[in-house]
Amino acid sequence: GDSVTQMEGPVTLSEEAFLTINCTYTATGYPSLFWYVQYPGEGLQLLLKATKADDKGSNKGFEATYRKETTSFHLEKGSVQVSDSAVYFCALSDPTGANNLFFGTGTRLTVIP
Amino acid sequence: GAVVSQHPSRVICKSGTSVKIECRSLDFQATTMFWYRQFPKKSLMLMATSNEGSKATYEQGVEKDKFLINHASLTLSTLTVTSAHPEDSSFYICSASPPVPDTQYFGPGTRLTVL
């Protein structure tokens, strides 16, 4: 079945460090891929998405490229800030078009000054 | 952006009682709403999908008689945990979807603790 495997955390980085959170997926069709972020005490928010192979999603300095050949959608940011501390979830949409999402386990990122 | 609220944010109840959680889309009409359950250090697990005015579609392994879902209007869905037990303690999250592909807006979640 469709699933997402996400790098387990927690991840602790110093401010301005480079961030990579790995995400790979298994899907029978051609899903859209997403990164959601959950800040403390808040609901999940869409961070970025990509709808087809080789698309790059980007937002707030974060980027992820839809790699069909490696079935990956790794999240990267060149210089993290304390305000990026949150839990990050990789997800894919149901390729049958049912509009529901399959989530990874989430990766907690803590950025220290 | 679109806002989805959940109420209550936290609830503690005794074993055997029922608890209702509300999910509202505040500034858009949600043709579809989703209910997820989040276990500690685990991903969100989809429990059910509900479309306004029709019966919810439950995922495999989710007891529909225990987790009653009602989507009575385009802005409100409710999840009722009936005869709650300690193993039902969890974080329940709803999301609402307008008629736009690949678009879901999430509520802040409800922490249920069953004593």
Tab-separated table of C-alpha atoms in Angstrom:
chain	number	residue	atom	x	y	z
A	1	GLY	CA	0.000	0.000	0.000
A	2	ASP	CA	0.897	3.652	-0.083
A	3	SER	CA	3.210	4.805	2.665
A	4	VAL	CA	5.753	7.377	3.706
A	5	THR	CA	9.016	6.719	5.528
A	6	GLN	CA	10.499	9.695	7.238
A	7	MET	CA	13.750	10.259	9.039
A	8	GLU	CA	13.266	9.829	12.736
A	9	GLY	CA	14.204	12.602	15.049
A	10	PRO	CA	14.649	14.434	17.082
A	11	VAL	CA	17.025	16.683	15.208
A	12	THR	CA	18.889	19.416	17.033
A	13	LEU	CA	20.805	22.032	15.083
A	14	SER	CA	22.525	25.289	15.795
A	15	GLU	CA	21.162	28.433	14.221
A	16	GLU	CA	22.308	28.910	10.588
A	17	ALA	CA	23.090	25.220	10.159
A	18	PHE	CA	22.006	23.283	7.070
A	19	LEU	CA	18.947	21.092	7.448
A	20	THR	CA	17.996	17.901	5.648
A	21	ILE	CA	15.065	15.732	6.641
A	22	ASN	CA	14.798	12.621	4.535
A	23	CYS	CA	11.504	11.316	3.191
A	24	THR	CA	10.866	8.400	0.869
A	25	TYR	CA	7.553	7.082	-0.309
A	26	THR	CA	5.840	4.050	-1.743
A	27	ALA	CA	2.864	4.593	-3.996
A	28	THR	CA	1.066	2.655	-6.663
A	29	GLY	CA	0.194	5.689	-8.759
A	30	TYR	CA	1.346	9.261	-9.108
A	31	PRO	CA	0.687	11.032	-5.833
A	32	SER	CA	1.292	14.612	-4.889
A	33	LEU	CA	3.866	15.073	-2.137
A	34	PHE	CA	3.741	17.467	0.779
A	35	TRP	CA	5.636	18.768	3.755
A	36	TYR	CA	3.547	19.960	6.660
A	37	VAL	CA	4.860	21.767	9.723
A	38	GLN	CA	3.378	21.772	13.212
A	39	TYR	CA	4.532	24.572	15.470
A	40	PRO	CA	4.086	24.126	19.215
A	41	GLY	CA	0.436	24.388	20.198
A	42	GLU	CA	-0.779	24.812	16.629
A	43	GLY	CA	-2.334	22.674	13.925
A	44	LEU	CA	-0.519	21.313	10.902
A	45	GLN	CA	0.199	23.852	8.218
A	46	LEU	CA	1.157	23.164	4.648
A	47	LEU	CA	4.787	24.133	4.147
A	48	LEU	CA	5.259	23.152	0.517
A	49	LYS	CA	4.122	20.661	-2.046
A	50	ALA	CA	4.973	19.172	-5.427
A	51	THR	CA	2.480	17.563	-7.723
A	52	LYS	CA	4.636	15.768	-10.290
A	53	ALA	CA	8.095	14.378	-10.863
A	54	ASP	CA	10.963	16.885	-10.859
A	55	ASP	CA	8.762	19.624	-9.405
A	56	LYS	CA	10.403	21.618	-6.647
A	57	GLY	CA	8.278	22.959	-3.833
A	58	SER	CA	9.611	25.898	-1.868
A	59	ASN	CA	8.473	28.181	0.926
A	60	LYS	CA	10.118	30.181	3.730
A	61	GLY	CA	13.570	29.072	2.585
A	62	PHE	CA	12.646	25.383	2.623
A	63	GLU	CA	12.834	23.294	-0.538
A	64	ALA	CA	11.993	19.763	-1.590
A	65	THR	CA	12.212	18.129	-5.005
A	66	TYR	CA	9.920	15.327	-6.166
A	67	ARG	CA	12.335	12.576	-7.259
A	68	LYS	CA	10.493	9.751	-8.935
A	69	GLU	CA	13.629	7.732	-9.640
A	70	THR	CA	14.538	7.564	-5.962
A	71	THR	CA	10.949	7.921	-4.674
A	72	SER	CA	12.111	10.712	-2.409
A	73	PHE	CA	11.048	14.167	-1.302
A	74	HIS	CA	13.763	15.330	1.079
A	75	LEU	CA	13.270	18.630	2.880
A	76	GLU	CA	16.187	21.068	2.940
A	77	LYS	CA	16.963	24.506	4.249
A	78	GLY	CA	20.277	26.224	3.921
A	79	SER	CA	20.242	28.175	7.175
A	80	VAL	CA	17.795	27.332	9.926
A	81	GLN	CA	16.502	29.773	12.511
A	82	VAL	CA	15.237	29.283	16.041
A	83	SER	CA	11.739	29.998	14.740
A	84	ASP	CA	11.955	26.881	12.532
A	85	SER	CA	11.741	24.680	15.607
A	86	ALA	CA	8.699	22.491	15.006
A	87	VAL	CA	7.613	19.024	13.945
A	88	TYR	CA	7.811	18.363	10.215
A	89	PHE	CA	5.621	15.774	8.478
A	90	CYS	CA	6.120	14.349	5.019
A	91	ALA	CA	2.904	13.216	3.339
A	92	LEU	CA	1.532	11.946	0.081
A	93	SER	CA	-1.919	12.197	-1.356
A	94	ASP	CA	-3.971	9.157	-2.182
A	95	PRO	CA	-3.233	8.623	-5.865
A	96	THR	CA	-6.723	7.218	-6.398
A	97	GLY	CA	-7.973	10.750	-5.990
A	98	ALA	CA	-9.743	10.266	-2.696
A	99	ASN	CA	-8.038	13.417	-1.411
A	100	ASN	CA	-6.861	11.883	1.851
A	101	LEU	CA	-3.252	11.982	2.980
A	102	PHE	CA	-0.750	9.413	4.194
A	103	PHE	CA	1.709	10.823	6.705
A	104	GLY	CA	5.175	9.988	7.874
A	105	THR	CA	5.932	9.772	11.579
A	106	GLY	CA	7.073	13.355	11.871
A	107	THR	CA	10.512	14.751	12.714
A	108	ARG	CA	10.961	17.122	15.598
A	109	LEU	CA	13.469	19.871	14.857
A	110	THR	CA	14.958	22.014	17.581
A	111	VAL	CA	17.168	24.918	16.597
A	112	ILE	CA	19.333	26.357	19.335
A	113	PRO	CA	20.815	29.864	19.284
B	1	GLY	CA	-5.293	31.424	5.147
B	2	ALA	CA	-8.229	29.151	5.830
B	3	VAL	CA	-8.938	28.436	9.482
B	4	VAL	CA	-10.202	25.245	11.049
B	5	SER	CA	-11.087	25.148	14.718
B	6	GLN	CA	-11.537	22.229	17.059
B	7	HIS	CA	-13.358	22.161	20.349
B	8	PRO	CA	-12.472	21.270	22.988
B	9	SER	CA	-8.697	21.447	22.836
B	10	ARG	CA	-8.373	19.154	25.838
B	11	VAL	CA	-10.840	16.854	27.529
B	12	ILE	CA	-10.552	14.442	30.398
B	13	CYS	CA	-13.335	11.980	30.978
B	14	LYS	CA	-14.132	8.870	32.948
B	15	SER	CA	-14.099	5.450	31.410
B	16	GLY	CA	-17.488	4.540	29.957
B	17	THR	CA	-18.601	8.043	29.124
B	18	SER	CA	-18.949	9.560	25.656
B	19	VAL	CA	-17.071	12.574	24.364
B	20	LYS	CA	-17.930	14.791	21.422
B	21	ILE	CA	-15.296	16.740	19.501
B	22	GLU	CA	-16.283	19.475	17.073
B	23	CYS	CA	-14.437	20.533	13.948
B	24	ARG	CA	-15.416	23.745	12.184
B	25	SER	CA	-14.197	25.420	9.037
B	26	LEU	CA	-14.459	29.098	9.893
B	27	ASP	CA	-14.096	30.855	6.572
B	28	PHE	CA	-14.777	28.315	3.858
B	29	GLN	CA	-17.141	25.510	3.035
B	30	ALA	CA	-15.684	22.072	3.511
B	31	THR	CA	-17.099	19.469	1.205
B	32	THR	CA	-14.950	16.846	2.878
B	33	MET	CA	-13.629	16.550	6.407
B	34	PHE	CA	-11.115	14.063	7.710
B	35	TRP	CA	-10.493	12.724	11.180
B	36	TYR	CA	-7.027	11.575	12.199
B	37	ARG	CA	-5.612	10.065	15.325
B	38	GLN	CA	-2.039	10.752	16.361
B	39	PHE	CA	-0.173	8.419	18.674
B	40	PRO	CA	2.977	9.511	20.509
B	41	LYS	CA	5.972	9.437	18.199
B	42	LYS	CA	3.841	8.058	15.390
B	43	SER	CA	2.282	9.479	12.309
B	44	LEU	CA	-1.242	10.697	11.898
B	45	MET	CA	-3.505	7.791	11.127
B	46	LEU	CA	-6.592	8.513	9.064
B	47	MET	CA	-9.679	7.284	10.877
B	48	ALA	CA	-12.453	8.328	8.545
B	49	THR	CA	-13.497	10.606	5.744
B	50	SER	CA	-16.819	12.387	5.830
B	51	ASN	CA	-18.680	14.214	3.119
B	52	GLU	CA	-21.411	16.644	3.991
B	53	GLY	CA	-24.784	14.978	4.170
B	54	SER	CA	-23.579	11.411	3.724
B	55	LYS	CA	-22.239	8.638	5.897
B	56	ALA	CA	-18.594	8.655	6.816
B	57	THR	CA	-16.162	6.226	5.229
B	58	TYR	CA	-14.076	4.517	7.891
B	59	GLU	CA	-10.586	3.151	7.460
B	60	GLN	CA	-9.936	-0.502	8.069
B	61	GLY	CA	-9.727	-1.309	11.748
B	62	VAL	CA	-11.662	1.745	12.926
B	63	GLU	CA	-14.882	0.855	14.738
B	64	LYS	CA	-17.649	2.960	13.285
B	65	ASP	CA	-19.958	2.258	16.228
B	66	LYS	CA	-17.347	3.525	18.629
B	67	PHE	CA	-16.237	6.585	16.682
B	68	LEU	CA	-19.405	8.250	15.451
B	69	ILE	CA	-18.874	10.897	12.815
B	70	ASN	CA	-21.478	13.409	11.718
B	71	HIS	CA	-20.967	15.977	8.979
B	72	ALA	CA	-24.240	17.829	9.182
B	73	SER	CA	-23.211	20.996	7.399
B	74	LEU	CA	-20.500	22.325	5.141
B	75	THR	CA	-18.744	23.917	8.097
B	76	LEU	CA	-19.164	21.410	10.920
B	77	SER	CA	-18.196	17.819	11.561
B	78	THR	CA	-18.307	16.048	14.900
B	79	LEU	CA	-16.536	12.991	16.233
B	80	THR	CA	-18.128	11.242	19.193
B	81	VAL	CA	-16.072	8.694	21.065
B	82	THR	CA	-18.660	6.438	22.655
B	83	SER	CA	-18.062	4.479	25.834
B	84	ALA	CA	-14.521	5.740	26.006
B	85	HIS	CA	-11.777	3.605	27.505
B	86	PRO	CA	-8.206	4.457	28.500
B	87	GLU	CA	-6.882	3.024	25.239
B	88	ASP	CA	-8.874	5.685	23.387
B	89	SER	CA	-6.678	8.342	24.972
B	90	SER	CA	-4.959	10.081	22.101
B	91	PHE	CA	-4.622	13.250	20.085
B	92	TYR	CA	-7.450	13.639	17.575
B	93	ILE	CA	-6.998	15.962	14.624
B	94	CYS	CA	-9.501	17.014	12.016
B	95	SER	CA	-8.927	18.571	8.645
B	96	ALA	CA	-11.288	20.232	6.232
B	97	SER	CA	-11.072	20.269	2.502
B	98	PRO	CA	-12.691	22.715	0.093
B	99	PRO	CA	-13.486	21.441	-3.384
B	100	VAL	CA	-9.884	21.980	-4.465
B	101	PRO	CA	-7.565	19.018	-5.215
B	102	ASP	CA	-4.812	18.221	-2.731
B	103	THR	CA	-5.957	20.833	-0.246
B	104	GLN	CA	-6.585	20.205	3.440
B	105	TYR	CA	-6.594	22.644	6.330
B	106	PHE	CA	-5.950	21.193	9.738
B	107	GLY	CA	-7.417	21.937	13.110
B	108	PRO	CA	-5.177	22.332	16.171
B	109	GLY	CA	-6.188	18.969	17.574
B	110	THR	CA	-7.949	17.683	20.692
B	111	ARG	CA	-6.148	15.861	23.471
B	112	LEU	CA	-8.433	13.199	24.939
B	113	THR	CA	-7.527	11.541	28.208
B	114	VAL	CA	-9.742	8.754	29.499
B	115	LEU	CA	-9.261	7.874	33.140
